[in-house]
């Protein structure tokens, strides 16, 4: 795990930030996911899936959509420790990712990746090969999604897409400034104000 979190540790000064260092690493029975809203230099959503003992992470500028076939750009970021699923607070100015973070949604997911013959594929392998399918069981996000890697002009990027299934409907991503944390019920501005009071 220490090797997988090398980039994460290299970007942070844990004497200044309250972000978790990632020393625990105990994985539960079902893999977890979290979606955090991050008001940093640019407002974005961080989409994280537990793969083994870390959270594989993508920055999703417009946030995940509950509308089938609605494509969302997802830019990979460094792996995060499992404890990051619970992180909510303010990353100090001058630190990597400085800004306010709330936990917009979290829950478990079912890996659904398979090969062309329909056989199950190890989820870490499917991420490595650039296409992973999974079913989210969150407080806000439900249903089957796919992450697919493509290569753009500059960096490797992915698309996060909800699959069409069952009844039609679904909602796009929320207004991040009005969205509330699934953990504390607070908005970004309330978390920032509470941090200033401390």
JSON list of C-alpha atoms in Angstrom, two decimals:
[
{"chain": "A", "resi": 1, "resn": "UNK", "atom": "CA", "xyz": [0.00, 0.00, 0.00]},
{"chain": "A", "resi": 2, "resn": "UNK", "atom": "CA", "xyz": [2.85, 2.40, 0.83]},
{"chain": "A", "resi": 3, "resn": "UNK", "atom": "CA", "xyz": [4.11, 2.15, -2.74]},
{"chain": "A", "resi": 4, "resn": "UNK", "atom": "CA", "xyz": [0.64, 2.73, -4.18]},
{"chain": "A", "resi": 5, "resn": "UNK", "atom": "CA", "xyz": [0.24, 5.87, -2.06]},
{"chain": "A", "resi": 6, "resn": "UNK", "atom": "CA", "xyz": [3.66, 7.34, -2.92]},
{"chain": "A", "resi": 7, "resn": "UNK", "atom": "CA", "xyz": [2.17, 10.11, -5.12]},
{"chain": "A", "resi": 8, "resn": "UNK", "atom": "CA", "xyz": [-0.49, 10.87, -2.51]},
{"chain": "A", "resi": 9, "resn": "UNK", "atom": "CA", "xyz": [2.10, 11.25, 0.28]},
{"chain": "A", "resi": 10, "resn": "UNK", "atom": "CA", "xyz": [4.51, 13.20, -1.92]},
{"chain": "A", "resi": 11, "resn": "UNK", "atom": "CA", "xyz": [1.93, 15.94, -2.56]},
{"chain": "A", "resi": 12, "resn": "UNK", "atom": "CA", "xyz": [0.91, 16.55, 1.06]},
{"chain": "A", "resi": 13, "resn": "UNK", "atom": "CA", "xyz": [2.37, 17.98, 4.26]},
{"chain": "A", "resi": 14, "resn": "UNK", "atom": "CA", "xyz": [0.56, 16.10, 7.01]},
{"chain": "A", "resi": 15, "resn": "UNK", "atom": "CA", "xyz": [1.75, 18.60, 9.60]},
{"chain": "A", "resi": 16, "resn": "UNK", "atom": "CA", "xyz": [-0.53, 21.12, 7.84]},
{"chain": "A", "resi": 17, "resn": "UNK", "atom": "CA", "xyz": [-3.43, 19.15, 6.38]},
{"chain": "A", "resi": 18, "resn": "UNK", "atom": "CA", "xyz": [-5.97, 17.00, 8.27]},
{"chain": "A", "resi": 19, "resn": "UNK", "atom": "CA", "xyz": [-6.28, 14.61, 5.32]},
{"chain": "A", "resi": 20, "resn": "UNK", "atom": "CA", "xyz": [-5.72, 10.97, 6.36]},
{"chain": "A", "resi": 21, "resn": "UNK", "atom": "CA", "xyz": [-2.21, 9.57, 5.93]},
{"chain": "A", "resi": 22, "resn": "UNK", "atom": "CA", "xyz": [-3.42, 6.12, 5.03]},
{"chain": "A", "resi": 23, "resn": "UNK", "atom": "CA", "xyz": [-1.88, 3.97, 7.70]},
{"chain": "A", "resi": 24, "resn": "UNK", "atom": "CA", "xyz": [-4.88, 1.74, 8.36]},
{"chain": "A", "resi": 25, "resn": "UNK", "atom": "CA", "xyz": [-5.90, 0.13, 5.06]},
{"chain": "A", "resi": 26, "resn": "UNK", "atom": "CA", "xyz": [-8.43, -2.39, 6.40]},
{"chain": "A", "resi": 27, "resn": "UNK", "atom": "CA", "xyz": [-10.76, -3.35, 3.56]},
{"chain": "A", "resi": 28, "resn": "UNK", "atom": "CA", "xyz": [-14.38, -4.31, 4.22]},
{"chain": "A", "resi": 29, "resn": "UNK", "atom": "CA", "xyz": [-16.32, -7.23, 2.78]},
{"chain": "A", "resi": 30, "resn": "UNK", "atom": "CA", "xyz": [-17.83, -5.17, -0.05]},
{"chain": "A", "resi": 31, "resn": "UNK", "atom": "CA", "xyz": [-15.83, -2.63, -2.07]},
{"chain": "A", "resi": 32, "resn": "UNK", "atom": "CA", "xyz": [-16.70, 0.99, -1.31]},
{"chain": "A", "resi": 33, "resn": "UNK", "atom": "CA", "xyz": [-17.10, 4.13, -3.37]},
{"chain": "A", "resi": 34, "resn": "UNK", "atom": "CA", "xyz": [-17.26, 7.81, -2.50]},
{"chain": "A", "resi": 35, "resn": "UNK", "atom": "CA", "xyz": [-18.07, 11.00, -4.40]},
{"chain": "A", "resi": 36, "resn": "UNK", "atom": "CA", "xyz": [-16.69, 14.18, -2.85]},
{"chain": "A", "resi": 37, "resn": "UNK", "atom": "CA", "xyz": [-17.30, 17.75, -3.94]},
{"chain": "A", "resi": 38, "resn": "UNK", "atom": "CA", "xyz": [-14.05, 19.68, -3.87]},
{"chain": "A", "resi": 39, "resn": "UNK", "atom": "CA", "xyz": [-14.01, 23.48, -4.02]},
{"chain": "A", "resi": 40, "resn": "UNK", "atom": "CA", "xyz": [-10.34, 23.90, -4.93]},
{"chain": "A", "resi": 41, "resn": "UNK", "atom": "CA", "xyz": [-8.81, 26.13, -7.64]},
{"chain": "A", "resi": 42, "resn": "UNK", "atom": "CA", "xyz": [-11.69, 24.81, -9.75]},
{"chain": "A", "resi": 43, "resn": "UNK", "atom": "CA", "xyz": [-14.89, 23.28, -8.42]},
{"chain": "A", "resi": 44, "resn": "UNK", "atom": "CA", "xyz": [-15.13, 19.57, -9.24]},
{"chain": "A", "resi": 45, "resn": "UNK", "atom": "CA", "xyz": [-16.30, 16.20, -8.02]},
{"chain": "A", "resi": 46, "resn": "UNK", "atom": "CA", "xyz": [-13.87, 13.46, -6.97]},
{"chain": "A", "resi": 47, "resn": "UNK", "atom": "CA", "xyz": [-15.09, 9.96, -7.84]},
{"chain": "A", "resi": 48, "resn": "UNK", "atom": "CA", "xyz": [-13.30, 7.18, -5.95]},
{"chain": "A", "resi": 49, "resn": "UNK", "atom": "CA", "xyz": [-13.64, 3.38, -6.14]},
{"chain": "A", "resi": 50, "resn": "UNK", "atom": "CA", "xyz": [-12.00, 1.01, -3.69]},
{"chain": "A", "resi": 51, "resn": "UNK", "atom": "CA", "xyz": [-9.68, -1.31, -5.58]},
{"chain": "A", "resi": 52, "resn": "UNK", "atom": "CA", "xyz": [-7.77, -3.51, -3.14]},
{"chain": "A", "resi": 53, "resn": "UNK", "atom": "CA", "xyz": [-6.30, -1.40, -0.35]},
{"chain": "A", "resi": 54, "resn": "UNK", "atom": "CA", "xyz": [-6.64, 2.04, -2.01]},
{"chain": "A", "resi": 55, "resn": "UNK", "atom": "CA", "xyz": [-9.26, 4.31, -3.58]},
{"chain": "A", "resi": 56, "resn": "UNK", "atom": "CA", "xyz": [-8.68, 4.68, -7.33]},
{"chain": "A", "resi": 57, "resn": "UNK", "atom": "CA", "xyz": [-9.59, 8.31, -8.04]},
{"chain": "A", "resi": 58, "resn": "UNK", "atom": "CA", "xyz": [-10.84, 10.48, -10.87]},
{"chain": "A", "resi": 59, "resn": "UNK", "atom": "CA", "xyz": [-11.66, 14.19, -11.00]},
{"chain": "A", "resi": 60, "resn": "UNK", "atom": "CA", "xyz": [-15.06, 14.64, -12.67]},
{"chain": "A", "resi": 61, "resn": "UNK", "atom": "CA", "xyz": [-15.51, 18.36, -13.48]},
{"chain": "A", "resi": 62, "resn": "UNK", "atom": "CA", "xyz": [-19.30, 18.20, -14.02]},
{"chain": "A", "resi": 63, "resn": "UNK", "atom": "CA", "xyz": [-19.97, 15.41, -11.52]},
{"chain": "A", "resi": 64, "resn": "UNK", "atom": "CA", "xyz": [-21.47, 11.97, -12.11]},
{"chain": "A", "resi": 65, "resn": "UNK", "atom": "CA", "xyz": [-24.84, 11.93, -13.83]},
{"chain": "A", "resi": 66, "resn": "UNK", "atom": "CA", "xyz": [-27.81, 9.72, -13.05]},
{"chain": "A", "resi": 67, "resn": "UNK", "atom": "CA", "xyz": [-29.09, 10.20, -16.61]},
{"chain": "A", "resi": 68, "resn": "UNK", "atom": "CA", "xyz": [-28.37, 7.15, -18.80]},
{"chain": "A", "resi": 69, "resn": "UNK", "atom": "CA", "xyz": [-25.76, 7.64, -21.55]},
{"chain": "A", "resi": 70, "resn": "UNK", "atom": "CA", "xyz": [-24.84, 11.11, -20.21]},
{"chain": "A", "resi": 71, "resn": "UNK", "atom": "CA", "xyz": [-21.05, 11.15, -20.72]},
{"chain": "A", "resi": 72, "resn": "UNK", "atom": "CA", "xyz": [-18.84, 12.76, -18.06]},
{"chain": "A", "resi": 73, "resn": "UNK", "atom": "CA", "xyz": [-15.13, 13.45, -18.46]},
{"chain": "A", "resi": 74, "resn": "UNK", "atom": "CA", "xyz": [-13.13, 11.76, -15.67]},
{"chain": "A", "resi": 75, "resn": "UNK", "atom": "CA", "xyz": [-9.44, 12.64, -15.27]},
{"chain": "A", "resi": 76, "resn": "UNK", "atom": "CA", "xyz": [-7.39, 10.19, -13.18]},
{"chain": "A", "resi": 77, "resn": "UNK", "atom": "CA", "xyz": [-5.66, 11.48, -10.06]},
{"chain": "A", "resi": 78, "resn": "UNK", "atom": "CA", "xyz": [-3.41, 9.74, -7.55]},
{"chain": "A", "resi": 79, "resn": "UNK", "atom": "CA", "xyz": [-4.66, 6.78, -5.50]},
{"chain": "A", "resi": 80, "resn": "UNK", "atom": "CA", "xyz": [-6.03, 7.79, -2.09]},
{"chain": "A", "resi": 81, "resn": "UNK", "atom": "CA", "xyz": [-6.11, 5.83, 1.20]},
{"chain": "A", "resi": 82, "resn": "UNK", "atom": "CA", "xyz": [-9.32, 4.00, 2.12]},
{"chain": "A", "resi": 83, "resn": "UNK", "atom": "CA", "xyz": [-9.88, 6.39, 5.06]},
{"chain": "A", "resi": 84, "resn": "UNK", "atom": "CA", "xyz": [-10.34, 9.23, 2.56]},
{"chain": "A", "resi": 85, "resn": "UNK", "atom": "CA", "xyz": [-13.90, 8.00, 2.07]},
{"chain": "A", "resi": 86, "resn": "UNK", "atom": "CA", "xyz": [-14.77, 9.77, 5.34]},
{"chain": "A", "resi": 87, "resn": "UNK", "atom": "CA", "xyz": [-12.73, 12.94, 4.80]},
{"chain": "A", "resi": 88, "resn": "UNK", "atom": "CA", "xyz": [-14.67, 16.18, 4.98]},
{"chain": "A", "resi": 89, "resn": "UNK", "atom": "CA", "xyz": [-13.14, 19.53, 5.83]},
{"chain": "A", "resi": 90, "resn": "UNK", "atom": "CA", "xyz": [-10.84, 22.25, 4.58]},
{"chain": "A", "resi": 91, "resn": "UNK", "atom": "CA", "xyz": [-7.45, 21.56, 3.01]},
{"chain": "A", "resi": 92, "resn": "UNK", "atom": "CA", "xyz": [-5.30, 24.58, 3.92]},
{"chain": "A", "resi": 93, "resn": "UNK", "atom": "CA", "xyz": [-4.42, 27.20, 1.32]},
{"chain": "A", "resi": 94, "resn": "UNK", "atom": "CA", "xyz": [-1.00, 26.53, -0.17]},
{"chain": "A", "resi": 95, "resn": "UNK", "atom": "CA", "xyz": [-1.43, 22.77, 0.18]},
{"chain": "A", "resi": 96, "resn": "UNK", "atom": "CA", "xyz": [-2.09, 20.49, -2.79]},
{"chain": "A", "resi": 97, "resn": "UNK", "atom": "CA", "xyz": [-5.83, 20.65, -3.51]},
{"chain": "A", "resi": 98, "resn": "UNK", "atom": "CA", "xyz": [-6.35, 23.52, -1.06]},
{"chain": "A", "resi": 99, "resn": "UNK", "atom": "CA", "xyz": [-10.08, 24.13, -0.54]},
{"chain": "A", "resi": 100, "resn": "UNK", "atom": "CA", "xyz": [-13.22, 22.69, 1.01]},
{"chain": "A", "resi": 101, "resn": "UNK", "atom": "CA", "xyz": [-14.34, 19.06, 0.64]},
{"chain": "A", "resi": 102, "resn": "UNK", "atom": "CA", "xyz": [-17.68, 17.42, 1.44]},
{"chain": "A", "resi": 103, "resn": "UNK", "atom": "CA", "xyz": [-18.80, 13.81, 1.06]},
{"chain": "A", "resi": 104, "resn": "UNK", "atom": "CA", "xyz": [-21.67, 14.11, -1.41]},
{"chain": "A", "resi": 105, "resn": "UNK", "atom": "CA", "xyz": [-22.34, 10.36, -1.68]},
{"chain": "A", "resi": 106, "resn": "UNK", "atom": "CA", "xyz": [-20.86, 7.06, -0.57]},
{"chain": "A", "resi": 107, "resn": "UNK", "atom": "CA", "xyz": [-21.78, 3.41, -0.41]},
{"chain": "A", "resi": 108, "resn": "UNK", "atom": "CA", "xyz": [-20.77, 0.06, -1.87]},
{"chain": "A", "resi": 109, "resn": "UNK", "atom": "CA", "xyz": [-20.43, -1.17, -5.44]},
{"chain": "A", "resi": 110, "resn": "UNK", "atom": "CA", "xyz": [-20.58, -4.47, -7.28]},
{"chain": "A", "resi": 111, "resn": "UNK", "atom": "CA", "xyz": [-17.87, -5.16, -9.87]},
{"chain": "A", "resi": 112, "resn": "UNK", "atom": "CA", "xyz": [-19.53, -6.28, -13.13]},
{"chain": "A", "resi": 113, "resn": "UNK", "atom": "CA", "xyz": [-16.61, -6.37, -15.56]},
{"chain": "A", "resi": 114, "resn": "UNK", "atom": "CA", "xyz": [-16.43, -9.30, -17.94]},
{"chain": "A", "resi": 115, "resn": "UNK", "atom": "CA", "xyz": [-14.56, -10.34, -21.07]},
{"chain": "A", "resi": 116, "resn": "UNK", "atom": "CA", "xyz": [-16.01, -10.78, -24.58]},
{"chain": "A", "resi": 117, "resn": "UNK", "atom": "CA", "xyz": [-17.12, -14.31, -23.74]},
{"chain": "A", "resi": 118, "resn": "UNK", "atom": "CA", "xyz": [-19.06, -13.06, -20.70]},
{"chain": "A", "resi": 119, "resn": "UNK", "atom": "CA", "xyz": [-16.62, -14.39, -18.07]},
{"chain": "A", "resi": 120, "resn": "UNK", "atom": "CA", "xyz": [-15.99, -12.27, -14.97]},
{"chain": "A", "resi": 121, "resn": "UNK", "atom": "CA", "xyz": [-12.77, -10.29, -14.98]},
{"chain": "A", "resi": 122, "resn": "UNK", "atom": "CA", "xyz": [-10.83, -9.17, -11.91]},
{"chain": "A", "resi": 123, "resn": "UNK", "atom": "CA", "xyz": [-11.87, -5.57, -11.26]},
{"chain": "A", "resi": 124, "resn": "UNK", "atom": "CA", "xyz": [-8.31, -4.25, -10.82]},
{"chain": "A", "resi": 125, "resn": "UNK", "atom": "CA", "xyz": [-7.46, -5.89, -14.15]},
{"chain": "A", "resi": 126, "resn": "UNK", "atom": "CA", "xyz": [-10.42, -4.27, -15.87]},
{"chain": "A", "resi": 127, "resn": "UNK", "atom": "CA", "xyz": [-9.30, -0.82, -14.61]},
{"chain": "A", "resi": 128, "resn": "UNK", "atom": "CA", "xyz": [-5.77, -1.58, -15.82]},
{"chain": "A", "resi": 129, "resn": "UNK", "atom": "CA", "xyz": [-7.13, -2.49, -19.28]},
{"chain": "A", "resi": 130, "resn": "UNK", "atom": "CA", "xyz": [-9.20, 0.70, -19.46]},
{"chain": "A", "resi": 131, "resn": "UNK", "atom": "CA", "xyz": [-12.82, -0.44, -19.14]},
{"chain": "A", "resi": 132, "resn": "UNK", "atom": "CA", "xyz": [-14.69, -1.24, -15.93]},
{"chain": "A", "resi": 133, "resn": "UNK", "atom": "CA", "xyz": [-18.39, -1.77, -15.30]},
{"chain": "A", "resi": 134, "resn": "UNK", "atom": "CA", "xyz": [-19.94, -1.65, -11.82]},
{"chain": "A", "resi": 135, "resn": "UNK", "atom": "CA", "xyz": [-23.24, -1.17, -10.00]},
{"chain": "A", "resi": 136, "resn": "UNK", "atom": "CA", "xyz": [-23.37, 1.60, -7.37]},
{"chain": "A", "resi": 137, "resn": "UNK", "atom": "CA", "xyz": [-25.37, 1.26, -4.15]},
{"chain": "A", "resi": 138, "resn": "UNK", "atom": "CA", "xyz": [-25.15, 4.75, -2.68]},
{"chain": "A", "resi": 139, "resn": "UNK", "atom": "CA", "xyz": [-27.41, 7.14, -0.84]},
{"chain": "A", "resi": 140, "resn": "UNK", "atom": "CA", "xyz": [-27.82, 9.19, -4.02]},
{"chain": "A", "resi": 141, "resn": "UNK", "atom": "CA", "xyz": [-26.28, 7.24, -6.89]},
{"chain": "A", "resi": 142, "resn": "UNK", "atom": "CA", "xyz": [-27.74, 3.87, -7.88]},
{"chain": "A", "resi": 143, "resn": "UNK", "atom": "CA", "xyz": [-27.39, 1.67, -10.91]},
{"chain": "A", "resi": 144, "resn": "UNK", "atom": "CA", "xyz": [-24.82, 0.49, -13.40]},
{"chain": "A", "resi": 145, "resn": "UNK", "atom": "CA", "xyz": [-21.98, 2.72, -14.58]},
{"chain": "A", "resi": 146, "resn": "UNK", "atom": "CA", "xyz": [-18.96, 2.26, -16.80]},
{"chain": "A", "resi": 147, "resn": "UNK", "atom": "CA", "xyz": [-15.56, 3.92, -16.79]},
{"chain": "A", "resi": 148, "resn": "UNK", "atom": "CA", "xyz": [-13.77, 3.81, -20.15]},
{"chain": "A", "resi": 149, "resn": "UNK", "atom": "CA", "xyz": [-10.30, 5.16, -20.86]},
{"chain": "A", "resi": 150, "resn": "UNK", "atom": "CA", "xyz": [-9.50, 7.12, -23.99]},
{"chain": "A", "resi": 151, "resn": "UNK", "atom": "CA", "xyz": [-6.48, 9.14, -25.02]},
{"chain": "A", "resi": 152, "resn": "UNK", "atom": "CA", "xyz": [-6.93, 12.84, -25.66]},
{"chain": "A", "resi": 153, "resn": "UNK", "atom": "CA", "xyz": [-4.53, 15.45, -27.00]},
{"chain": "A", "resi": 154, "resn": "UNK", "atom": "CA", "xyz": [-2.52, 15.88, -23.79]},
{"chain": "A", "resi": 155, "resn": "UNK", "atom": "CA", "xyz": [-3.35, 13.41, -21.03]},
{"chain": "A", "resi": 156, "resn": "UNK", "atom": "CA", "xyz": [-5.07, 10.12, -20.56]},
{"chain": "A", "resi": 157, "resn": "UNK", "atom": "CA", "xyz": [-8.73, 10.65, -19.70]},
{"chain": "A", "resi": 158, "resn": "UNK", "atom": "CA", "xyz": [-11.77, 8.50, -19.04]},
{"chain": "A", "resi": 159, "resn": "UNK", "atom": "CA", "xyz": [-15.51, 8.73, -19.56]},
{"chain": "A", "resi": 160, "resn": "UNK", "atom": "CA", "xyz": [-17.94, 7.95, -16.73]},
{"chain": "A", "resi": 161, "resn": "UNK", "atom": "CA", "xyz": [-21.33, 6.90, -18.14]},
{"chain": "A", "resi": 162, "resn": "UNK", "atom": "CA", "xyz": [-24.51, 5.56, -16.53]},
{"chain": "A", "resi": 163, "resn": "UNK", "atom": "CA", "xyz": [-25.94, 2.59, -18.36]},
{"chain": "A", "resi": 164, "resn": "UNK", "atom": "CA", "xyz": [-29.59, 2.52, -19.47]},
{"chain": "A", "resi": 165, "resn": "UNK", "atom": "CA", "xyz": [-31.52, -0.02, -17.41]},
{"chain": "A", "resi": 166, "resn": "UNK", "atom": "CA", "xyz": [-35.04, -0.50, -16.18]},
{"chain": "A", "resi": 167, "resn": "UNK", "atom": "CA", "xyz": [-37.19, 2.60, -16.03]},
{"chain": "A", "resi": 168, "resn": "UNK", "atom": "CA", "xyz": [-36.09, 5.84, -17.64]},
{"chain": "A", "resi": 169, "resn": "UNK", "atom": "CA", "xyz": [-35.27, 8.90, -15.60]},
{"chain": "A", "resi": 170, "resn": "UNK", "atom": "CA", "xyz": [-32.47, 10.00, -13.35]},
{"chain": "A", "resi": 171, "resn": "UNK", "atom": "CA", "xyz": [-30.95, 13.33, -12.47]},
{"chain": "A", "resi": 172, "resn": "UNK", "atom": "CA", "xyz": [-27.84, 15.16, -13.56]},
{"chain": "A", "resi": 173, "resn": "UNK", "atom": "CA", "xyz": [-25.21, 16.20, -11.04]},
{"chain": "A", "resi": 174, "resn": "UNK", "atom": "CA", "xyz": [-26.33, 18.64, -8.34]},
{"chain": "A", "resi": 175, "resn": "UNK", "atom": "CA", "xyz": [-25.40, 22.29, -8.05]},
{"chain": "A", "resi": 176, "resn": "UNK", "atom": "CA", "xyz": [-22.20, 21.82, -6.02]},
{"chain": "A", "resi": 177, "resn": "UNK", "atom": "CA", "xyz": [-22.67, 25.03, -4.03]},
{"chain": "A", "resi": 178, "resn": "UNK", "atom": "CA", "xyz": [-26.13, 23.94, -2.83]},
{"chain": "A", "resi": 179, "resn": "UNK", "atom": "CA", "xyz": [-25.41, 20.22, -2.44]},
{"chain": "A", "resi": 180, "resn": "UNK", "atom": "CA", "xyz": [-25.33, 18.74, 1.04]},
{"chain": "A", "resi": 181, "resn": "UNK", "atom": "CA", "xyz": [-23.00, 16.20, 2.56]},
{"chain": "A", "resi": 182, "resn": "UNK", "atom": "CA", "xyz": [-24.38, 12.71, 3.03]},
{"chain": "A", "resi": 183, "resn": "UNK", "atom": "CA", "xyz": [-22.29, 12.51, 6.24]},
{"chain": "A", "resi": 184, "resn": "UNK", "atom": "CA", "xyz": [-23.04, 15.80, 8.00]},
{"chain": "A", "resi": 185, "resn": "UNK", "atom": "CA", "xyz": [-25.86, 17.44, 6.04]},
{"chain": "A", "resi": 186, "resn": "UNK", "atom": "CA", "xyz": [-23.66, 20.54, 5.59]},
{"chain": "A", "resi": 187, "resn": "UNK", "atom": "CA", "xyz": [-22.92, 22.52, 2.42]},
{"chain": "A", "resi": 188, "resn": "UNK", "atom": "CA", "xyz": [-19.43, 23.52, 1.30]},
{"chain": "A", "resi": 189, "resn": "UNK", "atom": "CA", "xyz": [-19.89, 27.01, 2.74]},
{"chain": "A", "resi": 190, "resn": "UNK", "atom": "CA", "xyz": [-21.03, 25.60, 6.10]},
{"chain": "A", "resi": 191, "resn": "UNK", "atom": "CA", "xyz": [-18.00, 23.30, 6.31]},
{"chain": "A", "resi": 192, "resn": "UNK", "atom": "CA", "xyz": [-15.71, 26.25, 5.49]},
{"chain": "A", "resi": 193, "resn": "UNK", "atom": "CA", "xyz": [-17.42, 28.47, 8.11]},
{"chain": "A", "resi": 194, "resn": "UNK", "atom": "CA", "xyz": [-17.14, 25.75, 10.78]},
{"chain": "A", "resi": 195, "resn": "UNK", "atom": "CA", "xyz": [-13.44, 25.37, 9.97]},
{"chain": "A", "resi": 196, "resn": "UNK", "atom": "CA", "xyz": [-12.86, 29.13, 10.38]},
{"chain": "A", "resi": 197, "resn": "UNK", "atom": "CA", "xyz": [-14.55, 29.06, 13.78]},
{"chain": "A", "resi": 198, "resn": "UNK", "atom": "CA", "xyz": [-12.10, 26.40, 14.97]}
]
